[in-house]
Structures are given as C-alpha cells and as structure tokens.
CSV table of C-alpha atoms and ligand atoms in Angstrom, one decimal:
chain,number,residue,atom,x,y,z
U,513,MET,CA,21.2,6.2,1.3
U,514,THR,CA,18.7,5.4,-1.5
U,515,THR,CA,19.4,2.4,-3.6
U,516,SER,CA,19.5,4.5,-6.8
U,517,SER,CA,22.6,6.4,-5.7
U,518,ARG,CA,24.6,3.3,-5.0
U,519,ARG,CA,27.5,2.9,-7.5
U,520,ASP,CA,30.4,1.8,-5.3
U,521,GLY,CA,30.1,-2.0,-5.7
U,522,PHE,CA,33.4,-3.5,-6.9
U,523,THR,CA,32.0,-4.7,-10.2
U,524,THR,CA,30.1,-1.5,-10.8
U,525,ARG,CA,33.3,0.5,-10.3
U,526,GLN,CA,35.1,-1.9,-12.6
U,527,VAL,CA,32.9,-0.9,-15.6
U,528,HIS,CA,31.8,2.6,-14.6
U,529,GLY,CA,34.7,4.1,-12.7
U,530,SER,CA,36.5,7.2,-14.1
U,531,LEU,CA,34.7,7.2,-17.5
U,532,ALA,CA,34.3,10.9,-18.0
U,533,ALA,CA,37.4,11.8,-20.0
U,534,GLN,CA,38.2,15.4,-20.5
U,535,SER,CA,37.6,16.4,-24.0
U,536,ALA,CA,40.7,17.3,-26.0
U,537,ARG,CA,41.5,17.9,-29.6
U,538,SER,CA,43.7,15.3,-31.3
U,539,ARG,CA,45.9,16.2,-34.2
U,540,THR,CA,45.3,12.8,-35.8
U,541,THR,CA,41.9,11.2,-36.1
U,542,PRO,CA,41.0,9.7,-32.8
U,543,ILE,CA,40.4,5.9,-32.8
U,544,TYR,CA,36.9,5.4,-31.6
U,545,LEU,CA,37.4,1.8,-30.7
U,546,THR,CA,33.9,1.3,-29.4
U,547,ALA,CA,31.0,-0.9,-30.2
U,548,GLY,CA,28.5,1.9,-29.7
U,549,PHE,CA,27.9,5.5,-28.6
U,550,PRO,CA,25.7,6.7,-25.7
U,551,PHE,CA,22.7,8.7,-26.8
U,552,ASP,CA,22.6,12.3,-25.4
U,553,GLY,CA,18.9,11.9,-24.7
U,554,PHE,CA,15.7,10.1,-25.4
U,555,ASP,CA,14.9,12.1,-28.5
U,556,ASP,CA,18.5,11.7,-29.9
U,557,ALA,CA,18.0,7.9,-29.8
U,558,ALA,CA,14.8,8.2,-31.7
U,559,ALA,CA,16.4,10.6,-34.2
U,560,HIS,CA,19.3,8.2,-34.8
U,561,PHE,CA,17.0,5.3,-35.5
U,562,GLY,CA,14.5,7.4,-37.4
U,563,GLN,CA,16.7,9.7,-39.6
U,564,GLY,CA,20.1,8.1,-39.1
U,565,ASP,CA,21.3,11.2,-37.2
U,566,GLY,CA,24.6,10.9,-35.3
U,567,PHE,CA,26.4,7.7,-34.3
U,568,GLY,CA,24.7,4.8,-32.4
U,569,TYR,CA,26.5,1.5,-33.2
U,570,THR,CA,29.8,0.9,-35.0
U,571,ARG,CA,28.3,-1.6,-37.5
U,572,VAL,CA,26.1,1.3,-38.7
U,573,GLY,CA,28.6,4.1,-38.4
U,574,ASN,CA,31.7,5.2,-36.5
U,575,PRO,CA,33.6,8.6,-36.5
U,576,THR,CA,37.0,7.1,-37.3
U,577,ILE,CA,35.6,5.0,-40.2
U,578,ASP,CA,33.6,8.1,-41.3
U,579,VAL,CA,36.7,10.2,-41.7
U,580,VAL,CA,38.5,7.6,-43.8
U,581,GLU,CA,35.4,7.1,-46.0
U,582,ARG,CA,35.2,10.9,-46.7
U,583,ARG,CA,39.0,11.0,-47.5
U,584,ILE,CA,38.8,8.1,-50.0
U,585,ALA,CA,35.7,9.6,-51.6
U,586,LEU,CA,37.6,12.9,-52.1
U,587,LEU,CA,40.6,11.1,-53.6
U,588,GLU,CA,38.5,9.0,-56.0
U,589,GLY,CA,36.4,12.0,-57.1
U,590,GLY,CA,33.3,10.2,-55.9
U,591,ALA,CA,30.3,11.5,-53.9
U,592,GLN,CA,30.5,9.0,-51.0
U,593,ALA,CA,32.4,6.0,-49.8
U,594,LEU,CA,31.7,3.0,-47.6
U,595,LEU,CA,34.5,1.3,-45.8
U,596,VAL,CA,34.2,-2.5,-45.2
U,597,ALA,CA,36.5,-5.2,-43.7
U,598,SER,CA,38.3,-6.4,-46.8
U,599,GLY,CA,38.5,-6.0,-50.6
U,600,GLN,CA,36.4,-9.1,-51.0
U,601,ALA,CA,33.7,-7.6,-48.8
U,602,ALA,CA,33.8,-4.5,-51.0
U,603,VAL,CA,33.2,-6.4,-54.2
U,604,THR,CA,30.5,-8.5,-52.6
U,605,VAL,CA,28.6,-5.6,-51.0
U,606,ALA,CA,28.9,-3.4,-54.0
U,607,LEU,CA,27.5,-6.1,-56.3
U,608,LEU,CA,24.8,-7.4,-54.0
U,609,GLY,CA,23.4,-3.8,-53.9
U,610,LEU,CA,22.8,-4.1,-57.6
U,611,VAL,CA,21.9,-7.7,-58.4
U,612,ALA,CA,19.2,-10.1,-57.1
U,613,SER,CA,18.6,-13.8,-57.9
U,614,GLY,CA,17.9,-14.1,-61.6
U,615,ASP,CA,20.0,-11.1,-62.5
U,616,HIS,CA,23.2,-11.1,-64.5
U,617,ILE,CA,26.7,-9.6,-64.5
U,618,VAL,CA,29.0,-9.1,-67.4
U,619,THR,CA,32.6,-9.1,-66.1
U,620,SER,CA,36.1,-9.0,-67.5
U,621,THR,CA,37.8,-12.4,-67.2
U,622,HIS,CA,41.0,-10.7,-66.1
U,623,ILE,CA,40.1,-10.3,-62.4
U,624,TYR,CA,41.4,-11.3,-59.0
U,625,GLU,CA,41.0,-15.0,-58.4
U,626,GLY,CA,38.9,-14.4,-55.2
U,627,THR,CA,36.4,-12.3,-57.2
U,628,ARG,CA,36.2,-15.0,-59.8
U,629,GLY,CA,35.5,-17.6,-57.1
U,630,LEU,CA,32.8,-15.3,-55.6
U,631,PHE,CA,31.1,-15.2,-59.0
U,632,LEU,CA,31.4,-18.9,-59.8
U,633,ASP,CA,30.9,-20.5,-56.3
U,634,ASN,CA,28.9,-18.0,-54.3
U,635,PHE,CA,26.9,-15.9,-56.7
U,636,ALA,CA,26.0,-19.0,-58.8
U,637,ARG,CA,24.3,-20.5,-55.7
U,638,LEU,CA,22.3,-17.3,-55.2
U,639,GLY,CA,21.0,-17.6,-58.8
U,640,ILE,CA,23.1,-14.7,-60.1
U,641,GLU,CA,24.5,-15.4,-63.5
U,642,VAL,CA,27.9,-14.1,-64.8
U,643,ASP,CA,29.4,-13.9,-68.3
U,644,PHE,CA,33.1,-13.3,-68.8
U,645,VAL,CA,34.7,-11.0,-71.5
U,646,ASP,CA,38.1,-12.1,-72.6
U,647,ASP,CA,39.1,-9.3,-74.9
U,648,ILE,CA,38.2,-6.4,-72.6
U,649,ASP,CA,39.5,-3.9,-75.1
U,650,ASP,CA,36.7,-4.8,-77.5
U,651,PRO,CA,33.6,-2.8,-76.5
U,652,ALA,CA,31.4,-4.9,-78.8
U,653,ALA,CA,32.4,-8.0,-76.9
U,654,TRP,CA,30.9,-6.4,-73.7
U,655,GLU,CA,27.8,-5.2,-75.4
U,656,ALA,CA,27.1,-8.6,-77.0
U,657,LEU,CA,26.8,-10.2,-73.6
U,658,ILE,CA,24.3,-7.7,-72.1
U,659,ARG,CA,20.9,-9.2,-71.5
U,660,PRO,CA,17.6,-7.7,-70.2
U,661,THR,CA,18.6,-9.0,-66.8
U,662,THR,CA,22.1,-7.5,-66.7
U,663,ARG,CA,22.5,-5.3,-63.7
U,664,ALA,CA,26.3,-4.6,-63.5
U,665,LEU,CA,29.4,-4.5,-65.7
U,666,PHE,CA,32.5,-5.4,-63.7
U,667,ALA,CA,36.3,-5.0,-64.5
U,668,GLU,CA,39.6,-4.2,-62.9
U,669,SER,CA,41.2,-0.9,-64.1
U,670,LEU,CA,44.6,-2.5,-64.1
U,671,ALA,CA,44.6,-6.3,-63.9
U,672,ASN,CA,46.9,-9.1,-62.8
U,673,ALA,CA,48.5,-11.2,-64.4
U,674,ARG,CA,48.6,-9.7,-68.0
U,675,ASN,CA,48.5,-6.1,-66.8
U,676,ASP,CA,45.4,-5.4,-69.0
U,677,LEU,CA,44.4,-1.8,-68.8
U,678,LEU,CA,40.7,-1.1,-69.1
U,679,ASP,CA,39.4,1.5,-71.5
U,680,VAL,CA,37.1,2.8,-68.8
U,681,ARG,CA,35.4,5.4,-70.9
U,682,ALA,CA,34.5,3.0,-73.7
U,683,ILE,CA,33.0,0.4,-71.3
U,684,ALA,CA,31.3,3.0,-69.1
U,685,ASP,CA,29.6,4.4,-72.2
U,686,ILE,CA,28.2,1.0,-73.0
U,687,GLY,CA,26.8,0.7,-69.5
U,688,ASP,CA,25.3,4.2,-69.7
U,689,ALA,CA,23.5,3.3,-72.9
U,690,HIS,CA,21.8,0.4,-71.2
U,691,GLY,CA,21.3,2.1,-67.8
U,692,ILE,CA,23.8,-0.3,-66.1
U,693,PRO,CA,26.7,0.9,-63.8
U,694,LEU,CA,30.3,0.0,-64.5
U,695,VAL,CA,31.9,-1.2,-61.3
U,696,VAL,CA,35.7,-0.9,-61.4
U,697,ASP,CA,38.1,-2.6,-59.0
U,698,ASN,CA,40.8,0.1,-58.9
U,699,THR,CA,43.1,-1.7,-56.4
U,700,LEU,CA,46.2,-1.9,-58.5
U,701,ALA,CA,46.0,1.5,-60.1
U,702,THR,CA,45.0,3.5,-56.9
U,703,PRO,CA,43.3,6.9,-57.1
U,704,TYR,CA,46.6,8.6,-57.4
U,705,LEU,CA,47.3,7.1,-60.8
U,706,LEU,CA,43.7,6.6,-62.1
U,707,ARG,CA,40.3,7.8,-61.0
U,708,PRO,CA,37.7,5.7,-62.9
U,709,ILE,CA,34.8,7.9,-61.9
U,710,GLU,CA,36.4,10.8,-63.8
U,711,HIS,CA,36.2,8.5,-66.9
U,712,GLY,CA,32.6,7.5,-66.5
U,713,ALA,CA,32.6,4.6,-64.1
U,714,ALA,CA,29.7,4.7,-61.6
U,715,VAL,CA,31.2,2.7,-58.8
U,716,VAL,CA,34.8,2.0,-57.7
U,717,VAL,CA,35.9,-0.7,-55.3
U,718,HIS,CA,39.3,-1.3,-53.6
U,719,SER,CA,41.1,-3.7,-51.5
U,720,ALA,CA,42.4,-1.2,-49.0
U,721,SER,CA,44.7,-4.0,-47.8
U,722,LYS,CA,47.0,-3.1,-50.6
U,723,PHE,CA,48.2,0.4,-51.6
U,724,LEU,CA,45.7,2.5,-49.7
U,725,SER,CA,47.1,1.2,-46.3
U,726,GLY,CA,50.4,0.4,-47.9
U,727,GLN,CA,52.1,-1.1,-44.8
U,728,GLY,CA,50.7,-4.6,-45.2
U,729,SER,CA,49.4,-4.6,-41.7
U,730,VAL,CA,45.6,-4.6,-42.0
U,731,LEU,CA,42.8,-5.7,-44.3
U,732,GLY,CA,40.1,-3.4,-45.6
U,733,GLY,CA,37.9,-2.6,-48.5
U,734,VAL,CA,36.1,0.4,-49.8
U,735,ILE,CA,33.2,1.2,-52.2
U,736,VAL,CA,33.0,4.6,-53.8
U,737,ASP,CA,29.9,5.8,-55.7
U,738,ASP,CA,29.6,8.7,-58.2
U,739,GLY,CA,26.3,9.8,-56.6
U,740,ARG,CA,24.7,9.9,-60.0
U,741,PHE,CA,22.0,7.2,-59.8
U,742,ASP,CA,19.4,8.1,-62.4
U,743,ALA,CA,15.9,6.8,-61.4
U,744,VAL,CA,14.4,7.8,-64.7
U,745,ALA,CA,17.0,6.0,-66.8
U,746,ALA,CA,17.5,3.0,-64.5
U,747,GLY,CA,14.8,2.9,-61.9
U,748,ALA,CA,13.0,0.0,-63.6
U,749,LYS,CA,16.1,-2.2,-63.3
U,750,TYR,CA,16.6,-1.4,-59.6
U,751,PRO,CA,13.2,-1.5,-58.1
U,752,HIS,CA,14.7,-1.9,-54.6
U,753,LEU,CA,16.0,1.7,-54.9
U,754,VAL,CA,12.8,3.4,-56.2
U,755,GLU,CA,9.9,1.5,-54.6
U,756,PRO,CA,8.6,2.1,-51.1
U,757,THR,CA,10.3,0.2,-48.4
U,758,ARG,CA,9.1,-3.1,-47.0
U,759,THR,CA,7.1,-1.2,-44.4
U,760,GLY,CA,5.7,1.4,-46.8
U,761,GLY,CA,8.3,4.2,-46.1
U,762,ALA,CA,9.8,6.5,-48.7
U,763,SER,CA,12.1,4.8,-51.2
U,764,VAL,CA,15.8,5.1,-51.0
U,765,PHE,CA,15.8,7.3,-54.1
U,766,GLU,CA,13.2,9.6,-52.6
U,767,ARG,CA,15.3,10.0,-49.5
U,768,HIS,CA,18.8,10.1,-51.1
U,769,GLY,CA,18.4,11.0,-54.7
U,770,GLY,CA,21.5,10.3,-56.8
U,771,LEU,CA,23.1,8.7,-53.8
U,772,ALA,CA,20.5,5.9,-53.7
U,773,ARG,CA,23.0,3.1,-54.6
U,774,ILE,CA,25.5,3.8,-51.8
U,775,ALA,CA,22.7,4.8,-49.3
U,776,HIS,CA,21.2,1.3,-49.9
U,777,LEU,CA,24.6,-0.3,-49.3
U,778,ARG,CA,25.1,1.7,-46.1
U,779,GLU,CA,21.5,1.1,-44.7
U,780,THR,CA,20.7,-2.3,-45.9
U,781,VAL,CA,23.5,-4.4,-47.5
U,782,ALA,CA,26.7,-3.8,-45.4
U,783,PRO,CA,25.1,-3.7,-41.9
U,784,ARG,CA,23.0,-6.8,-42.6
U,785,LEU,CA,25.8,-8.9,-44.1
U,786,GLY,CA,28.1,-7.4,-41.4
U,787,PRO,CA,31.6,-7.0,-42.8
U,788,THR,CA,32.3,-4.0,-40.5
U,789,PRO,CA,35.9,-2.8,-40.4
U,790,SER,CA,37.6,-2.3,-37.1
U,791,PRO,CA,38.0,1.4,-36.2
U,792,LEU,CA,41.6,0.6,-35.5
U,793,ASN,CA,42.1,-0.8,-39.0
U,794,ALA,CA,40.2,2.2,-40.4
U,795,PHE,CA,42.7,4.5,-38.5
U,796,LEU,CA,45.7,2.6,-40.0
U,797,ILE,CA,44.2,2.9,-43.5
U,798,GLY,CA,43.8,6.6,-42.9
U,799,GLN,CA,47.4,6.9,-41.9
U,800,GLY,CA,48.4,5.1,-45.1
U,801,LEU,CA,46.3,7.4,-47.3
U,802,GLU,CA,48.4,10.4,-46.1
U,803,THR,CA,51.4,9.0,-48.0
U,804,LEU,CA,49.6,7.3,-50.9
U,805,SER,CA,50.9,9.6,-53.7
U,806,LEU,CA,54.5,9.5,-52.3
U,807,ARG,CA,54.6,5.7,-52.2
U,808,VAL,CA,52.8,5.1,-55.5
U,809,ARG,CA,54.9,7.6,-57.4
U,810,GLU,CA,58.1,6.0,-56.1
U,811,GLN,CA,56.8,2.4,-56.6
U,812,SER,CA,55.8,3.2,-60.2
U,813,ARG,CA,59.1,4.8,-60.9
U,814,ASN,CA,60.9,1.8,-59.5
U,815,ALA,CA,58.6,-0.6,-61.4
U,816,ALA,CA,59.3,1.1,-64.7
U,817,LEU,CA,63.1,0.7,-64.1
U,818,VAL,CA,62.8,-2.9,-63.1
U,819,ALA,CA,60.5,-3.8,-66.0
U,820,ALA,CA,62.8,-2.3,-68.5
U,821,TRP,CA,65.8,-4.0,-66.9
U,822,LEU,CA,64.1,-7.4,-66.9
U,823,GLY,CA,63.0,-6.9,-70.5
U,824,ALA,CA,66.6,-6.7,-71.6
U,825,ARG,CA,67.7,-9.9,-69.8
U,826,PRO,CA,68.3,-13.1,-71.8
U,827,GLU,CA,66.8,-15.3,-69.1
U,828,VAL,CA,63.5,-13.4,-69.4
U,829,ALA,CA,61.0,-14.4,-72.2
U,830,THR,CA,58.4,-11.7,-71.6
U,831,VAL,CA,57.5,-8.8,-69.3
U,832,ASP,CA,53.8,-8.0,-69.0
U,833,TYR,CA,54.0,-4.4,-67.8
U,834,VAL,CA,51.6,-1.9,-69.4
U,835,GLY,CA,54.2,0.8,-69.1
U,836,LEU,CA,56.4,-0.9,-71.7
U,837,PRO,CA,55.6,0.0,-75.3
U,838,SER,CA,55.4,-3.7,-76.2
U,839,HIS,CA,52.3,-4.2,-74.1
U,840,PRO,CA,49.1,-4.5,-76.2
U,841,HIS,CA,47.3,-1.9,-74.0
U,842,HIS,CA,50.2,0.6,-73.8
U,843,ARG,CA,48.3,3.0,-76.1
U,844,HIS,CA,45.8,3.6,-73.3
U,845,VAL,CA,48.6,4.7,-70.8
U,846,GLU,CA,48.8,8.3,-71.9
U,847,ARG,CA,45.0,8.8,-71.2
U,848,TYR,CA,44.6,6.6,-68.1
U,849,LEU,CA,47.9,6.4,-66.4
U,850,PRO,CA,49.8,9.6,-67.2
U,851,ASP,CA,51.6,9.7,-63.8
U,852,GLY,CA,52.9,6.1,-63.7
U,853,ALA,CA,51.9,2.7,-64.9
U,854,GLY,CA,51.6,1.0,-61.4
U,855,SER,CA,54.0,-1.4,-59.7
U,856,VAL,CA,52.4,-4.9,-59.9
U,857,PHE,CA,53.3,-6.9,-63.0
U,858,THR,CA,54.5,-10.3,-64.1
U,859,PHE,CA,57.4,-11.5,-66.1
U,860,THR,CA,58.1,-14.9,-67.5
U,861,LEU,CA,61.4,-16.8,-67.3
U,862,ARG,CA,62.6,-18.8,-70.3
U,863,GLY,CA,62.6,-21.9,-68.1
U,864,GLY,CA,59.6,-23.3,-66.2
U,865,THR,CA,58.7,-24.2,-62.6
U,866,ASP,CA,62.3,-25.3,-61.7
U,867,GLU,CA,63.8,-22.0,-62.7
U,868,ALA,CA,60.9,-20.1,-61.0
U,869,ARG,CA,61.6,-22.1,-57.8
U,870,ARG,CA,65.3,-21.4,-57.8
U,871,PHE,CA,64.6,-17.7,-58.5
U,872,ILE,CA,62.2,-17.4,-55.5
U,873,GLU,CA,64.6,-19.3,-53.3
U,874,ALA,CA,67.4,-16.9,-54.2
U,875,VAL,CA,65.8,-13.5,-53.6
U,876,GLU,CA,66.8,-11.6,-50.5
U,877,VAL,CA,65.4,-8.1,-50.8
U,878,PHE,CA,62.1,-9.3,-52.3
U,879,THR,CA,59.7,-11.1,-49.9
U,880,HIS,CA,58.0,-14.3,-51.0
U,881,MET,CA,54.3,-13.8,-50.2
U,882,THR,CA,50.8,-13.4,-51.6
U,883,HIS,CA,50.2,-9.7,-51.2
U,884,VAL,CA,50.7,-6.6,-53.3
U,885,GLY,CA,50.9,-2.9,-52.8
U,886,ASP,CA,53.2,-3.1,-49.8
U,887,VAL,CA,56.1,-0.6,-49.3
U,888,ARG,CA,58.3,-3.8,-49.5
U,889,SER,CA,58.9,-5.6,-52.8
U,890,LEU,CA,57.1,-8.9,-53.1
U,891,VAL,CA,57.3,-11.9,-55.4
U,892,LEU,CA,55.0,-14.9,-56.0
U,893,HIS,CA,54.8,-17.8,-58.4
U,894,PRO,CA,51.2,-17.7,-59.6
U,895,ALA,CA,51.0,-21.1,-61.4
U,896,THR,CA,51.5,-23.0,-58.1
U,897,THR,CA,49.7,-20.5,-55.9
U,898,SER,CA,47.1,-17.9,-56.8
U,899,HIS,CA,46.2,-19.5,-60.2
U,900,VAL,CA,46.6,-23.2,-59.1
U,901,GLN,CA,42.8,-23.8,-59.5
U,902,ARG,CA,43.0,-23.0,-63.2
U,903,THR,CA,43.6,-25.5,-65.9
U,904,PRO,CA,47.0,-25.1,-67.6
U,905,GLU,CA,45.3,-23.8,-70.8
U,906,GLU,CA,43.4,-21.2,-68.7
U,907,ARG,CA,46.5,-20.2,-67.0
U,908,VAL,CA,48.3,-19.6,-70.3
U,909,ALA,CA,45.3,-17.6,-71.6
U,910,HIS,CA,45.6,-15.4,-68.5
U,911,GLY,CA,49.3,-14.8,-68.8
U,912,VAL,CA,50.4,-17.3,-66.2
U,913,GLN,CA,52.9,-19.8,-67.5
U,914,ASP,CA,55.1,-22.2,-65.4
U,915,GLY,CA,58.0,-19.7,-65.6
U,916,THR,CA,55.8,-16.6,-64.7
U,917,LEU,CA,56.6,-14.6,-61.6
U,918,ARG,CA,54.5,-11.8,-60.2
U,919,LEU,CA,56.3,-8.8,-58.7
U,920,SER,CA,54.9,-6.0,-56.5
U,921,ILE,CA,57.5,-3.4,-56.5
U,922,GLY,CA,58.1,-1.4,-53.2
U,923,ILE,CA,59.9,1.8,-52.3
U,924,GLU,CA,63.4,0.3,-51.8
U,925,ASP,CA,66.3,1.8,-53.7
U,926,ALA,CA,65.9,0.6,-57.4
U,927,ALA,CA,69.6,-0.4,-57.5
U,928,ASP,CA,69.1,-2.8,-54.6
U,929,LEU,CA,66.0,-4.3,-56.2
U,930,ILE,CA,67.8,-4.8,-59.5
U,931,ALA,CA,70.9,-6.4,-57.8
U,932,ASP,CA,68.5,-8.8,-56.0
U,933,LEU,CA,66.8,-9.8,-59.3
U,934,ASP,CA,70.2,-10.1,-60.9
U,935,ARG,CA,71.3,-12.6,-58.3
U,936,ALA,CA,68.1,-14.5,-58.5
U,937,LEU,CA,68.2,-14.7,-62.3
U,938,ALA,CA,71.8,-16.0,-62.1
U,939,ALA,CA,70.7,-18.6,-59.5
U,940,SER,CA,67.7,-19.7,-61.6
U,941,HIS,CA,69.3,-20.4,-64.9
U,942,PRO,CA,71.8,-23.2,-65.3
U,943,VAL,CA,74.8,-22.4,-67.4
U,944,VAL,CA,77.0,-24.7,-69.2
U,945,VAL,CA,80.6,-24.6,-67.8
U,946,PRO,CA,82.8,-24.8,-70.9
U,947,GLY,CA,84.7,-28.1,-71.0
U,948,ALA,CA,83.0,-29.6,-68.0
U,949,GLY,CA,80.2,-31.2,-70.0
U,950,GLN,CA,77.7,-30.7,-67.2
U,951,THR,CA,75.3,-28.1,-66.1
U,952,VAL,CA,75.7,-26.4,-62.8
U,953,LEU,CA,73.9,-23.5,-61.2
U,954,ALA,CA,75.7,-20.2,-61.8
O,330,LIG,C1,43.6,-8.3,-52.9
O,330,LIG,C2,42.6,-8.0,-53.9
O,330,LIG,C3,41.2,-8.2,-53.7
O,330,LIG,C4,40.7,-8.8,-52.4
O,330,LIG,O1,41.0,-7.9,-51.3
O,330,LIG,P1,41.2,-8.4,-49.8
O,330,LIG,O2,41.4,-7.2,-49.1
O,330,LIG,O3,42.3,-9.4,-49.8
O,330,LIG,O4,39.9,-9.1,-49.4
O,330,LIG,C5,40.3,-7.8,-54.7
O,330,LIG,N1,40.7,-7.3,-55.8
O,330,LIG,C6,42.1,-7.1,-56.1
O,330,LIG,C7,42.5,-6.6,-57.4
O,330,LIG,C8,43.0,-7.5,-55.2
O,330,LIG,O5,44.3,-7.3,-55.4
C-alpha cells in the first residue's frame, strides 16, 4: 500500500468520511453554512482570485447570501445589494465606500441613535466631518451645508421619534446637482411601502434585523445601489472608483461601470472590515422577505387604527404618526407612502416619567424591549433608554419628552392591542376618587 492511498486513520476519517453528499434540489434556498468552497480545479482557483468567478470563501461570497442579496435588490428596485451582519454595518460600509479622511457628510439629524454615534464618535476620529440638518423638509437647508469636500447626503426615509418623512426626490435632486449620492436608511418604511431609488436616491441601507426578517431572531443589514454611478459627473469626487488600483490594475469603474460603488464595497470595503453575515442568518432573512408585504400591510393597518385611537384619548397629549393628518409631513404621504404609513411611531402622555413607567409596567400584549419591526408589538420609553445620551433640550427637539413612548405595532388583532393600551393608560394616569380627597391609581 502506498502512503498516498492511506485515508483510514481515525482522525482522517473524522474529517473526511462520507463527505460526498448526493446532489438534490431543495425547494427552499439551501443554507451553505460553510467557511469556504473547494475549487473544481487549478484554473478555477485562479479564475476566482483573478476575475471573482464562482465562490471561494464566505467572507467574499456565499450562495445563500447571494440569493438574499438578489431578492432584496429586486424588492428595492436597485441594481445590486450587499448583505452584511447588521444595520450598523450597512451604514458604516455604505458610507466608508464614499468618504475618506478630510471628507464631509450632510445628514438629517433625525436618525437612529447608533448612526449618530457612528458619526460623532467613530467617523470624527477618522477625520470625517458631519453636519446635521434639522428641518429636513427644507431643501435649502441641505444645500447650504454642502461643501467642496461633501461626499454623501444621508437621511432616513421615515424616522424615529418624530416620524419625519423625507421628501426623497427633493433631496436626491440636490445631491444630483452636486454629483453626490443620497444614501437613505429605509428600515422603518421597508421596500413594500417606499422604494427610495424610484424617487432618485442612489443608495439604500436597511437594518434587516427589523422588518425584512420580521421575526426578531437575527441581526442583518443590507446596502442596495442604483447602479448609476456616473464617472463623468462624479469621478473627480471619488478617485478610488475611477483611478487604477494600487497595483496598477483597471479601475473599479472600468471593470464595473455604473456598479462601481457597490463593486468597491463588495471587493474592498466589506471583506476588509469583515462584517460578514452568517449564511444561517441570511437564510432566515430570506424566509422573512417572503412574507414582508403581508406583515407590513397588516402592521400599517393596525398602526393607523392604534394611532387614531390614541389621538382621541384624554391621557395622550400628542401622537407623532405621519399617517395622521395632524403630522407636519402628512402631505408627503400620498406620494411616498400610498400603501400605508408604517408601524413605528411615538405618542406622548400628558404626564411624565412616572406615568410612562406605570404604562410600561401595565402592558401585557406589548413587549417592553428595544427593537422594532417585529411581528409582535413592542414598547419602549426613549427618554430613559435610546435617547438617554441626549440633553433634555435635544430630546424635546427630537420629539422625545419624559412622557413619550415608542410603539412598534405588530400583526396581533387590533382589538387586543387597543384593549392592552386601554388598560395601560388607565394604570398610568391617577384619577381623583370623588370625596376621598386622595389620588389612587385607576
Ligand atoms: C436598528 C436600526 C439600525 C441599526 O441596525 P442593527 O441591525 O441593530 O445594527 C439602523 N437604522 C435604523 C433606522 C434602525 O432602526
């Protein structure tokens, strides 16, 4: 027996035994839970490293992840998508593909607190400057902040806590006039309700941990690009996309044309920074996508009922839901959210922290947690949690008062949700018992 034919050692059998699975077709996307993929031959390995053909290593590409990326790109009306490990990773990777040290971003101030922290703590240390627009509905306010070094405009299509709704077209047009892409965090709207690329945005990002997966079981993030990078209009601002590579090879634009932005993220930003999603998580996000419209339609319908009901309650001072005619951005709803105004919004109790505490302690159907977009209804007290880092003045400016509660409405029966809120409102507001001269909790 030659030594080369030996493969019966215990440890060898442990890792090589019975590997050759019969090929079969799976109705669902198979979960390729593997670090890498054997090459079919010497030349295949070279072609993978040379031209990016096929799959080699999961940080660079994986068939399960690939299917989910293609599905999300289709839903958003984009050209290509890149799945990453979390929403924060999506924002970070998307923007680091556009900005370098010394560059500048103009952003809405009504953004996720984690993204705000990324700008103020992390990007600041990289020498990336950020200016914040407060009245995002005033295009002139955006334009006034653009500098020669501005490389991205950033906003959320539908924001927490005031439920600001972005006039995507107006801000995208300003970006186009300056050769700067508008990057939209579309997490709360979802592509079922709003597709920013159809309204002129260049790049869309999501926390797939929210509505896209919908079950609250995994984290994920995605970047979708419109595939319309214009080297003539914008090449001078993004030299890393149009100049030869470090080793003198053809530029990203020469190799990928209008897809240069996302190709650069896929080749150079995401695999180097490394926020690779697990193929198992990608699979679960893919499962969630298949029911996105059904869930979001039901959640928006429930949210509209709950918001209207809360608005009529004496214990409630304000309801910040863009679907209500009283919201300052309601006039944009017909254009941007014709199929529903979403299901994450805040309302403010007439009382303060004590009332909010009693409210949260009384809910039974709503779950008290920091998450949104779940099939289950959720409630959070932003002033003492998500927005605790802000000064009280900043909180008020962002729609977060001591009595403000954030709701994420799920798919439960609306009557059960309203009964739960009714019980919680009764528990939260002291009533005067006639004749007793003292306040008790109703
Ligand atoms: C949750 C969220 C993020 C961050 O996403 P993770 O998946 O938690 O990293 C970013 N933007 C918005 C609007 C979010 O709601």
